[in-house]
Amino acid sequence: SGTVSVGDVLTYTVTVTNTSASGNLTNVVVNDSKITPSTTTCASVAPGATCVLTGTYTVTAADVTAGNVANTATSTSPVCPVGSTDPACTTTVTTPVTALSQTIAKTMTNADNDGSGTVSVGDVLTYTVTVTNTSASGNLTNVVVNDSKITPSTTTCASVAPGATCVLTGTYTVTAADVTAGNVVNTATSTSPVCPVGSTDPACTTTVTTPVTALSQTIAKTMTNADNDGSGTVSVGDVLTYTVTVTNTSASGNLTNVVVNDSKITPSTTTCASVAPGATCVLTGTYTVTAADVTAGNVVNTATSTSPVCPVGSTDPACTTTVTTPVTALSQTIAKTMTNADNDGSGTVSVGDVLTYTVTVTNTSASGNLTNVVVNDSKITPSTTTCASVAPGATCVLT
């Protein structure tokens, strides 16, 4: 840090010098209880020679609180009895200690990948974690910023000067589990000379809780029949109009890129760039009933939707719906009878006789009218008749 601060290792050297004009100092003991090692003994120290104790001390948080490290060394010798306060026998070094400090803060921005205007599944969140050196003086060294939820999850700054920062920026993609939980809880931590591993000090850790919106939708389909043959039922040739409606049922947040598909109808697809809460995306198309539908007995029509809450292939009832429409099999019979006026009284059909033919078409359908029924017989007069509608069991007769 460039200053004496917590965690720094101080090396003290205590030197006793024999300043006698002559005569050795014997059994010289040098003590400093604060350092390691804390003592050394010299059996004999000649005039001008020294007895040296060297040891280390690591600055603690208590030293930061005190504002300094006060360290006293003593020596015993023939001229320094135990407990002597003579300046020749004891010395104190007071070293100021700088109080290093930091703050940690985290911000979040949302790429809003689905354009919903809220944080929702699939959105990419960018978190920025900033550690600031708030010390009056002294660098923070080996500052590590961690956030296990984001990528990348860590950065290290070798040295951070007062007022400077160490910044970690990373991204996280919102999951379905986050939607279930209702939020994304993201905690960042920092280790530094003032933040040991596992510290819960607000200067060392911060948590951001981001609410996640649960986007939702419904899908529904209705059918109307143009009843092209006027039968009153769905039958071959009828044009059916299907309306498929996707509704954004979210409390908030737009559904974006909503695609509605129905392969059976024309047109078969529509796309809505954005659907606000309560609004809809609607596909309307038509289908003409075929003979195959009559054979099958119904028209089975499935519509699907893709959106931020409906991935491709989803079978969720909010994403797909099927309407099965019964198809009526219309049927009829035709029969013809003949009577002879026997104009010549021969008792047989002979030249000049007038024959009366009756042609009967009967609607044998279980339900559904036959419409625009035309009966023709080119040999007789009149040769044709038309019935606008023939109910089940009723007839259209040409005589």
Short mmCIF file of C-alpha atoms in Angstrom, two decimals:
data_model
loop_
_atom_site.label_atom_id
_atom_site.label_comp_id
_atom_site.label_asym_id
_atom_site.label_seq_id
_atom_site.Cartn_x
_atom_site.Cartn_y
_atom_site.Cartn_z
CA SER A 1 0.00 0.00 0.00
CA GLY A 2 3.03 2.29 0.40
CA THR A 3 2.09 2.77 4.05
CA VAL A 4 2.03 0.59 7.15
CA SER A 5 -1.40 -1.03 7.13
CA VAL A 6 -3.20 -4.14 8.32
CA GLY A 7 -1.52 -7.31 7.14
CA ASP A 8 1.84 -5.70 6.52
CA VAL A 9 4.86 -7.61 7.87
CA LEU A 10 7.27 -5.32 9.75
CA THR A 11 10.87 -6.38 10.29
CA TYR A 12 12.52 -4.93 13.39
CA THR A 13 16.26 -4.95 13.99
CA VAL A 14 17.38 -4.28 17.59
CA THR A 15 21.11 -3.54 17.94
CA VAL A 16 23.04 -3.35 21.22
CA THR A 17 26.51 -1.81 20.74
CA ASN A 18 29.36 -2.08 23.30
CA THR A 19 30.44 1.55 23.60
CA SER A 20 32.98 0.81 26.33
CA ALA A 21 36.55 2.08 25.78
CA SER A 22 37.68 -1.37 26.88
CA GLY A 23 36.17 -4.49 28.32
CA ASN A 24 33.70 -6.96 26.85
CA LEU A 25 30.00 -7.00 27.64
CA THR A 26 29.09 -10.54 28.61
CA ASN A 27 25.81 -12.38 28.65
CA VAL A 28 24.07 -9.66 26.68
CA VAL A 29 20.36 -10.51 26.21
CA VAL A 30 18.21 -8.56 23.72
CA ASN A 31 14.40 -8.86 24.07
CA ASP A 32 11.45 -7.65 21.97
CA SER A 33 8.24 -9.42 22.98
CA LYS A 34 6.34 -8.15 19.91
CA ILE A 35 8.50 -9.82 17.29
CA THR A 36 9.41 -13.33 16.25
CA PRO A 37 11.97 -14.44 17.30
CA SER A 38 11.61 -12.37 20.47
CA THR A 39 15.06 -12.76 22.02
CA THR A 40 18.73 -13.40 21.36
CA THR A 41 21.78 -13.79 23.66
CA CYS A 42 25.37 -12.87 22.96
CA ALA A 43 27.92 -14.47 25.30
CA SER A 44 30.46 -11.67 24.80
CA VAL A 45 30.42 -8.37 22.92
CA ALA A 46 33.79 -6.64 22.43
CA PRO A 47 34.15 -2.84 22.46
CA GLY A 48 32.61 -1.44 19.25
CA ALA A 49 30.94 -4.77 18.44
CA THR A 50 27.18 -5.44 18.45
CA CYS A 51 24.56 -7.96 19.57
CA VAL A 52 21.65 -7.96 17.10
CA LEU A 53 18.06 -9.31 17.31
CA THR A 54 16.03 -9.37 14.09
CA GLY A 55 12.39 -10.42 13.98
CA THR A 56 9.05 -9.78 12.29
CA TYR A 57 5.59 -8.59 13.26
CA THR A 58 2.32 -8.61 11.24
CA VAL A 59 0.11 -5.55 11.59
CA THR A 60 -3.32 -6.36 13.01
CA ALA A 61 -6.77 -4.75 12.88
CA ALA A 62 -6.20 -3.72 16.52
CA ASP A 63 -3.14 -1.76 15.40
CA VAL A 64 -5.31 0.03 12.81
CA THR A 65 -7.76 0.92 15.58
CA ALA A 66 -4.92 2.12 17.82
CA GLY A 67 -3.44 4.09 14.96
CA ASN A 68 0.09 2.81 15.46
CA VAL A 69 2.35 -0.08 16.41
CA ALA A 70 4.25 0.73 19.64
CA ASN A 71 7.18 -1.66 20.00
CA THR A 72 9.64 -1.63 22.94
CA ALA A 73 12.91 -3.56 23.01
CA THR A 74 15.10 -4.10 26.11
CA SER A 75 18.56 -5.40 26.84
CA THR A 76 20.11 -6.92 29.93
CA SER A 77 23.90 -6.93 30.38
CA PRO A 78 26.51 -6.10 33.05
CA VAL A 79 25.48 -2.44 32.65
CA CYS A 80 21.71 -3.03 32.21
CA PRO A 81 19.99 -4.83 35.06
CA VAL A 82 16.56 -6.37 34.49
CA GLY A 83 13.85 -3.70 34.46
CA SER A 84 16.19 -0.81 33.82
CA THR A 85 14.58 2.20 32.11
CA ASP A 86 17.95 3.70 31.19
CA PRO A 87 17.85 4.82 27.53
CA ALA A 88 20.97 2.71 27.04
CA CYS A 89 18.99 -0.34 28.01
CA THR A 90 15.57 0.14 26.36
CA THR A 91 14.16 1.70 23.21
CA THR A 92 10.67 2.16 21.77
CA VAL A 93 9.68 2.60 18.12
CA THR A 94 6.16 3.89 17.39
CA THR A 95 5.03 3.30 13.81
CA PRO A 96 1.87 5.01 12.49
CA VAL A 97 -0.64 2.60 10.92
CA THR A 98 -2.89 3.68 8.05
CA ALA A 99 -6.56 2.66 8.26
CA LEU A 100 -7.26 1.17 4.82
CA SER A 101 -10.92 1.05 3.77
CA GLN A 102 -13.09 0.17 0.80
CA THR A 103 -16.65 0.05 -0.45
CA ILE A 104 -18.33 -2.47 -2.75
CA ALA A 105 -21.29 -1.71 -4.99
CA LYS A 106 -23.16 -3.56 -7.73
CA THR A 107 -25.37 -2.36 -10.58
CA MET A 108 -27.45 -4.31 -13.11
CA THR A 109 -28.59 -3.53 -16.64
CA ASN A 110 -30.99 -5.66 -18.69
CA ALA A 111 -30.46 -6.29 -22.41
CA ASP A 112 -34.23 -7.06 -22.47
CA ASN A 113 -33.73 -9.71 -25.12
CA ASP A 114 -37.45 -10.36 -25.45
CA GLY A 115 -38.37 -6.67 -25.50
CA SER A 116 -40.86 -7.19 -22.68
CA GLY A 117 -39.71 -4.12 -20.78
CA THR A 118 -39.23 -6.28 -17.68
CA VAL A 119 -36.71 -8.86 -16.46
CA SER A 120 -38.03 -12.16 -17.79
CA VAL A 121 -36.83 -15.59 -18.85
CA GLY A 122 -34.06 -15.48 -21.48
CA ASP A 123 -33.02 -11.90 -20.70
CA VAL A 124 -29.27 -11.29 -20.40
CA LEU A 125 -28.43 -9.25 -17.30
CA THR A 126 -25.11 -7.40 -17.07
CA TYR A 127 -23.78 -6.90 -13.54
CA THR A 128 -21.02 -4.44 -12.70
CA VAL A 129 -19.33 -4.92 -9.30
CA THR A 130 -17.13 -2.02 -8.21
CA VAL A 131 -14.69 -2.03 -5.28
CA THR A 132 -13.46 1.49 -4.42
CA ASN A 133 -10.42 2.26 -2.25
CA THR A 134 -11.81 4.82 0.20
CA SER A 135 -8.59 5.03 2.24
CA ALA A 136 -7.16 8.50 2.93
CA SER A 137 -3.82 7.06 1.91
CA GLY A 138 -2.37 3.68 1.09
CA ASN A 139 -3.03 1.31 -1.80
CA LEU A 140 -5.23 -1.77 -1.53
CA THR A 141 -3.22 -4.69 -2.87
CA ASN A 142 -4.32 -8.04 -4.28
CA VAL A 143 -7.97 -7.03 -4.47
CA VAL A 144 -10.12 -9.93 -5.69
CA VAL A 145 -13.74 -9.37 -6.77
CA ASN A 146 -15.98 -12.44 -7.04
CA ASP A 147 -19.54 -13.02 -8.29
CA SER A 148 -20.22 -16.72 -8.82
CA LYS A 149 -23.48 -16.06 -10.73
CA ILE A 150 -21.95 -14.15 -13.62
CA THR A 151 -19.48 -14.83 -16.42
CA PRO A 152 -16.65 -14.02 -15.98
CA SER A 153 -16.99 -14.62 -12.25
CA THR A 154 -13.81 -13.04 -10.89
CA THR A 155 -11.15 -10.38 -11.43
CA THR A 156 -8.00 -9.42 -9.52
CA CYS A 157 -6.38 -6.00 -9.21
CA ALA A 158 -2.76 -6.02 -8.04
CA SER A 159 -2.99 -2.52 -6.57
CA VAL A 160 -5.81 0.00 -6.16
CA ALA A 161 -4.83 3.56 -5.23
CA PRO A 162 -7.00 5.76 -2.97
CA GLY A 163 -10.10 6.80 -4.90
CA ALA A 164 -9.45 4.24 -7.63
CA THR A 165 -11.56 1.16 -8.35
CA CYS A 166 -11.36 -2.54 -9.14
CA VAL A 167 -14.27 -3.51 -11.43
CA LEU A 168 -15.78 -6.88 -12.39
CA THR A 169 -18.33 -6.93 -15.23
CA GLY A 170 -20.15 -10.10 -16.25
CA THR A 171 -23.45 -11.43 -17.59
CA TYR A 172 -26.19 -13.80 -16.46
CA THR A 173 -29.11 -15.23 -18.45
CA VAL A 174 -32.45 -15.44 -16.63
CA THR A 175 -33.77 -19.02 -16.35
CA ALA A 176 -37.19 -20.62 -15.88
CA ALA A 177 -36.10 -21.41 -12.30
CA ASP A 178 -35.66 -17.68 -11.68
CA VAL A 179 -39.21 -17.09 -12.92
CA THR A 180 -40.45 -19.73 -10.46
CA ALA A 181 -38.43 -18.14 -7.66
CA GLY A 182 -39.72 -14.71 -8.62
CA ASN A 183 -36.33 -13.04 -8.59
CA VAL A 184 -32.61 -13.31 -9.26
CA VAL A 185 -30.57 -13.09 -6.05
CA ASN A 186 -26.96 -12.20 -6.81
CA THR A 187 -24.21 -11.76 -4.20
CA ALA A 188 -20.75 -10.36 -4.90
CA THR A 189 -17.76 -10.46 -2.52
CA SER A 190 -14.32 -8.94 -2.36
CA THR A 191 -11.13 -9.99 -0.59
CA SER A 192 -8.40 -7.44 0.10
CA PRO A 193 -6.14 -6.32 2.97
CA VAL A 194 -9.27 -5.06 4.77
CA CYS A 195 -11.60 -7.87 3.67
CA PRO A 196 -10.55 -11.38 4.71
CA VAL A 197 -12.09 -14.40 3.02
CA GLY A 198 -15.64 -14.98 4.28
CA SER A 199 -16.14 -11.47 5.65
CA THR A 200 -19.76 -10.34 5.91
CA ASP A 201 -18.81 -6.70 6.37
CA PRO A 202 -20.96 -4.51 4.06
CA ALA A 203 -17.69 -3.09 2.73
CA CYS A 204 -16.78 -6.57 1.52
CA THR A 205 -20.01 -8.05 0.17
CA THR A 206 -23.19 -6.85 -1.55
CA THR A 207 -26.38 -8.52 -2.74
CA VAL A 208 -28.73 -7.34 -5.49
CA THR A 209 -32.20 -8.92 -5.74
CA THR A 210 -33.87 -8.40 -9.11
CA PRO A 211 -37.59 -9.22 -9.51
CA VAL A 212 -38.36 -11.51 -12.45
CA THR A 213 -41.65 -11.16 -14.31
CA ALA A 214 -43.54 -14.37 -15.08
CA LEU A 215 -44.68 -13.87 -18.67
CA SER A 216 -47.76 -15.91 -19.62
CA GLN A 217 -50.21 -16.40 -22.47
CA THR A 218 -53.28 -18.31 -23.52
CA ILE A 219 -54.25 -19.66 -26.94
CA ALA A 220 -57.81 -20.21 -28.16
CA LYS A 221 -59.42 -21.15 -31.44
CA THR A 222 -62.94 -20.63 -32.79
CA MET A 223 -64.59 -21.86 -36.00
CA THR A 224 -67.43 -20.52 -38.13
CA ASN A 225 -68.97 -22.32 -41.10
CA ALA A 226 -69.96 -20.50 -44.28
CA ASP A 227 -72.29 -23.50 -44.89
CA ASN A 228 -71.77 -23.27 -48.61
CA ASP A 229 -74.32 -26.01 -49.33
CA GLY A 230 -76.87 -24.61 -46.88
CA SER A 231 -77.16 -27.97 -45.14
CA GLY A 232 -77.00 -26.46 -41.67
CA THR A 233 -74.13 -28.82 -40.85
CA VAL A 234 -70.43 -29.06 -41.66
CA SER A 235 -70.28 -31.08 -44.84
CA VAL A 236 -68.12 -31.59 -47.89
CA GLY A 237 -67.36 -28.34 -49.71
CA ASP A 238 -68.14 -26.09 -46.76
CA VAL A 239 -65.61 -23.30 -46.11
CA LEU A 240 -64.66 -23.16 -42.44
CA THR A 241 -63.11 -19.97 -40.99
CA TYR A 242 -60.79 -20.52 -38.01
CA THR A 243 -59.68 -17.70 -35.70
CA VAL A 244 -56.67 -18.45 -33.49
CA THR A 245 -56.10 -15.93 -30.69
CA VAL A 246 -53.01 -15.69 -28.49
CA THR A 247 -53.54 -13.40 -25.47
CA ASN A 248 -50.76 -11.94 -23.31
CA THR A 249 -52.00 -12.74 -19.78
CA SER A 250 -48.87 -11.40 -18.06
CA ALA A 251 -49.38 -8.90 -15.23
CA SER A 252 -46.65 -6.85 -16.89
CA GLY A 253 -44.19 -7.28 -19.72
CA ASN A 254 -44.72 -7.55 -23.47
CA LEU A 255 -44.61 -10.82 -25.38
CA THR A 256 -42.33 -10.30 -28.35
CA ASN A 257 -41.93 -12.16 -31.64
CA VAL A 258 -45.18 -14.07 -31.13
CA VAL A 259 -45.76 -16.50 -34.02
CA VAL A 260 -49.16 -18.18 -34.48
CA ASN A 261 -49.30 -21.21 -36.79
CA ASP A 262 -52.11 -23.37 -38.14
CA SER A 263 -50.94 -25.55 -41.02
CA LYS A 264 -54.48 -26.51 -42.03
CA ILE A 265 -55.71 -23.03 -42.88
CA THR A 266 -54.87 -20.31 -45.39
CA PRO A 267 -53.05 -18.12 -44.47
CA SER A 268 -51.25 -20.52 -42.13
CA THR A 269 -49.17 -18.15 -40.01
CA THR A 270 -48.88 -14.64 -38.60
CA THR A 271 -46.24 -12.88 -36.48
CA CYS A 272 -46.72 -10.09 -33.93
CA ALA A 273 -43.59 -8.15 -33.04
CA SER A 274 -44.90 -7.18 -29.61
CA VAL A 275 -48.06 -8.01 -27.65
CA ALA A 276 -48.77 -5.89 -24.56
CA PRO A 277 -50.45 -7.32 -21.43
CA GLY A 278 -54.10 -8.00 -22.22
CA ALA A 279 -53.55 -7.58 -25.96
CA THR A 280 -53.80 -10.33 -28.59
CA CYS A 281 -52.10 -11.76 -31.66
CA VAL A 282 -54.72 -13.17 -34.05
CA LEU A 283 -54.48 -15.53 -37.03
CA THR A 284 -57.60 -15.92 -39.21
CA GLY A 285 -57.74 -18.37 -42.12
CA THR A 286 -60.03 -20.71 -44.02
CA TYR A 287 -60.29 -24.41 -44.80
CA THR A 288 -62.56 -26.23 -47.28
CA VAL A 289 -64.02 -29.55 -46.10
CA THR A 290 -62.96 -32.49 -48.27
CA ALA A 291 -64.34 -35.93 -49.03
CA ALA A 292 -61.54 -37.34 -46.87
CA ASP A 293 -62.89 -35.33 -43.92
CA VAL A 294 -66.32 -36.88 -44.53
CA THR A 295 -64.71 -40.35 -44.46
CA ALA A 296 -62.82 -39.47 -41.28
CA GLY A 297 -65.99 -38.08 -39.73
CA ASN A 298 -64.39 -34.84 -38.57
CA VAL A 299 -61.87 -32.10 -39.22
CA VAL A 300 -59.04 -32.12 -36.64
CA ASN A 301 -57.23 -28.79 -36.59
CA THR A 302 -54.28 -27.92 -34.31
CA ALA A 303 -52.84 -24.45 -33.86
CA THR A 304 -49.55 -23.60 -32.12
CA SER A 305 -47.76 -20.49 -30.93
CA THR A 306 -44.12 -19.70 -30.25
CA SER A 307 -43.14 -16.81 -27.99
CA PRO A 308 -40.79 -16.06 -25.06
CA VAL A 309 -42.90 -18.43 -22.93
CA CYS A 310 -43.60 -21.00 -25.65
CA PRO A 311 -40.52 -22.63 -27.19
CA VAL A 312 -40.81 -24.48 -30.48
CA GLY A 313 -42.47 -27.86 -29.95
CA SER A 314 -44.07 -27.01 -26.61
CA THR A 315 -47.16 -29.06 -25.74
CA ASP A 316 -48.21 -26.69 -22.95
CA PRO A 317 -51.95 -25.88 -23.25
CA ALA A 318 -50.94 -22.21 -23.26
CA CYS A 319 -49.01 -22.84 -26.47
CA THR A 320 -51.20 -25.19 -28.52
CA THR A 321 -54.89 -25.90 -29.04
CA THR A 322 -56.88 -28.40 -31.09
CA VAL A 323 -60.45 -28.07 -32.39
CA THR A 324 -62.23 -31.18 -33.66
CA THR A 325 -65.26 -30.42 -35.85
CA PRO A 326 -67.70 -33.25 -36.76
CA VAL A 327 -68.40 -33.55 -40.49
CA THR A 328 -71.83 -34.70 -41.69
CA ALA A 329 -71.93 -37.34 -44.45
CA LEU A 330 -74.79 -36.19 -46.74
CA SER A 331 -76.49 -38.94 -48.80
CA GLN A 332 -79.43 -39.48 -51.12
CA THR A 333 -81.29 -42.10 -53.17
CA ILE A 334 -82.96 -41.77 -56.54
CA ALA A 335 -85.85 -43.90 -57.79
CA LYS A 336 -88.12 -43.86 -60.82
CA THR A 337 -91.59 -45.36 -61.44
CA MET A 338 -93.75 -45.51 -64.58
CA THR A 339 -97.50 -45.73 -65.22
CA ASN A 340 -99.22 -46.21 -68.62
CA ALA A 341 -102.36 -44.31 -69.59
CA ASP A 342 -102.94 -47.16 -72.16
CA ASN A 343 -104.51 -44.76 -74.58
CA ASP A 344 -105.50 -47.49 -77.10
CA GLY A 345 -106.85 -49.85 -74.45
CA SER A 346 -104.57 -52.61 -75.64
CA GLY A 347 -103.47 -53.53 -72.16
CA THR A 348 -99.90 -53.17 -73.24
CA VAL A 349 -97.49 -50.36 -73.88
CA SER A 350 -97.95 -49.65 -77.54
CA VAL A 351 -97.59 -46.83 -80.01
CA GLY A 352 -99.44 -43.76 -78.95
CA ASP A 353 -99.61 -44.67 -75.28
CA VAL A 354 -98.69 -41.85 -72.85
CA LEU A 355 -96.26 -43.02 -70.12
CA THR A 356 -95.95 -41.08 -66.87
CA TYR A 357 -92.57 -41.27 -65.13
CA THR A 358 -92.01 -40.20 -61.49
CA VAL A 359 -88.37 -39.61 -60.48
CA THR A 360 -87.86 -39.28 -56.68
CA VAL A 361 -84.66 -38.09 -54.97
CA THR A 362 -84.76 -38.75 -51.21
CA ASN A 363 -82.40 -37.08 -48.65
CA THR A 364 -81.19 -40.11 -46.66
CA SER A 365 -78.70 -38.08 -44.56
CA ALA A 366 -78.89 -38.51 -40.78
CA SER A 367 -78.76 -34.71 -40.59
CA GLY A 368 -78.20 -31.84 -42.96
CA ASN A 369 -80.27 -30.52 -45.82
CA LEU A 370 -79.52 -31.28 -49.47
CA THR A 371 -79.53 -27.94 -51.25
CA ASN A 372 -79.87 -27.03 -54.92
CA VAL A 373 -81.07 -30.52 -55.84
CA VAL A 374 -81.70 -30.76 -59.59
CA VAL A 375 -83.56 -33.80 -61.08
CA ASN A 376 -83.26 -34.37 -64.85
CA ASP A 377 -84.88 -36.78 -67.27
CA SER A 378 -84.37 -35.69 -70.86
CA LYS A 379 -87.00 -38.12 -72.20
CA ILE A 380 -89.97 -36.72 -70.37
CA THR A 381 -91.86 -33.46 -70.29
CA PRO A 382 -91.15 -31.51 -68.17
CA SER A 383 -87.54 -32.72 -68.21
CA THR A 384 -86.19 -31.08 -65.04
CA THR A 385 -87.06 -29.72 -61.61
CA THR A 386 -85.01 -27.99 -58.90
CA CYS A 387 -85.49 -28.10 -55.13
CA ALA A 388 -83.74 -25.34 -53.18
CA SER A 389 -83.51 -27.46 -50.00
CA VAL A 390 -84.44 -31.03 -49.12
CA ALA A 391 -84.53 -31.91 -45.43
CA PRO A 392 -83.50 -35.37 -44.11
CA GLY A 393 -86.22 -37.87 -45.16
CA ALA A 394 -87.81 -35.43 -47.58
CA THR A 395 -87.89 -35.73 -51.36
CA CYS A 396 -87.45 -33.81 -54.55
CA VAL A 397 -89.80 -35.20 -57.25
CA LEU A 398 -89.88 -34.81 -61.02
CA THR A 399 -93.04 -36.12 -62.76
#
